[in-house]
Coordinates of C-alpha atoms in Angstrom, one line a residue:
X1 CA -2.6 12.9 -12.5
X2 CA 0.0 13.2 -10.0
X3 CA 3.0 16.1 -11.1
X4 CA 6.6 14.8 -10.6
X5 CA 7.5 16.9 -7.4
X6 CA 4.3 15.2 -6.0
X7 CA 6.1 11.9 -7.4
X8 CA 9.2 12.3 -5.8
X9 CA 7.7 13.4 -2.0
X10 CA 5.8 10.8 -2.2
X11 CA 8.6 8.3 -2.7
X12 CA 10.8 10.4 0.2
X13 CA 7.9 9.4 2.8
X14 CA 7.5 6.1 1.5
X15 CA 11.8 5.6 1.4
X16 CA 11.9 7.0 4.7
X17 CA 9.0 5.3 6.3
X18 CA 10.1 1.4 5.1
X19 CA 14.1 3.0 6.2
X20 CA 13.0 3.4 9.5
X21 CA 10.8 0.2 9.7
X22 CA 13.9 -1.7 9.1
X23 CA 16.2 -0.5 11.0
X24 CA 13.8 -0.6 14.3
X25 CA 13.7 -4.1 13.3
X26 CA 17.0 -4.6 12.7
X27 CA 18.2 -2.5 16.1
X28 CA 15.8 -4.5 18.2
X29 CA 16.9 -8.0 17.2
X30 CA 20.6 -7.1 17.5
X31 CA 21.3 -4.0 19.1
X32 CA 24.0 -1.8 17.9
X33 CA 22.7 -0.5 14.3
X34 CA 22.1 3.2 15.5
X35 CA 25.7 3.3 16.7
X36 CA 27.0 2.2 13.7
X37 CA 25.0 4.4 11.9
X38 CA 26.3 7.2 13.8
X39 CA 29.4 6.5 13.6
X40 CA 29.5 6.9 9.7
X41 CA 28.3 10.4 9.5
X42 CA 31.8 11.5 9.6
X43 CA 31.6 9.7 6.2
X44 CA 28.5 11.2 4.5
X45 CA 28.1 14.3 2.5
X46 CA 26.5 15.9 0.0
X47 CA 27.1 15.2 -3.6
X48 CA 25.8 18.7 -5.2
X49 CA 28.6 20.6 -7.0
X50 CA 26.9 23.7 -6.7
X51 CA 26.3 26.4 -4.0
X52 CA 23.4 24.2 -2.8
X53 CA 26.2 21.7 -1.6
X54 CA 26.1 21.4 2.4
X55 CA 27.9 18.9 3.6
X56 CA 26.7 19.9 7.4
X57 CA 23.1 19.9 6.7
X58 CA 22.7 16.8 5.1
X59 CA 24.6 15.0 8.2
X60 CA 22.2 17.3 10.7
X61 CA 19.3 15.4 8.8
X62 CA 21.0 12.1 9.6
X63 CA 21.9 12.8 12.9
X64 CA 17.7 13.5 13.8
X65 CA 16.7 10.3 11.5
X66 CA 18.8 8.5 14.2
X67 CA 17.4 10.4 17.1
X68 CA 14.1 10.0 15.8
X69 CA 14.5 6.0 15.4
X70 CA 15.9 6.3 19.2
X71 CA 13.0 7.8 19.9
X72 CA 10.5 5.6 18.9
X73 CA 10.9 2.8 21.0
X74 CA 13.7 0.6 18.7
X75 CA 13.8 -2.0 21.5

């Protein structure tokens, strides 16, 4: 039986792999999605309320989701 913290990275990868699916599909049909994404991180942070909280960190993860979709050939 899979434990829960198996659980949950398995549902990261799966989350992240169907995220990026979409938006390459999305980005090569009508260009423009990983600018607007981009454009938000000013916007995103994170929600913790403890000394964990890192606003900066969780935007650096954005910021290489986007470069990886760039990356990969979205067009």
């Amino acid at each position: 039986m899979t434990d829960e913290i198996s659980q949950t990275r398995q549902r990261e990868i799966a989350a992240e792999h169907l995220l990026f699916k979409l938006i390459e599909y999305v980005e090569s049909r009508d260009p423009g999605l990983l600018d607007f994404l981009e454009g938000s991180l000013s916007h995103l942070g994170d929600p913790g309320r403890d000394d964990s909280k890192d606003d900066e960190a969780v935007r650096e993860i954005a910021r290489r989701m986007i470069a990886g979709a760039r990356t990969q050939g979205t067009g």
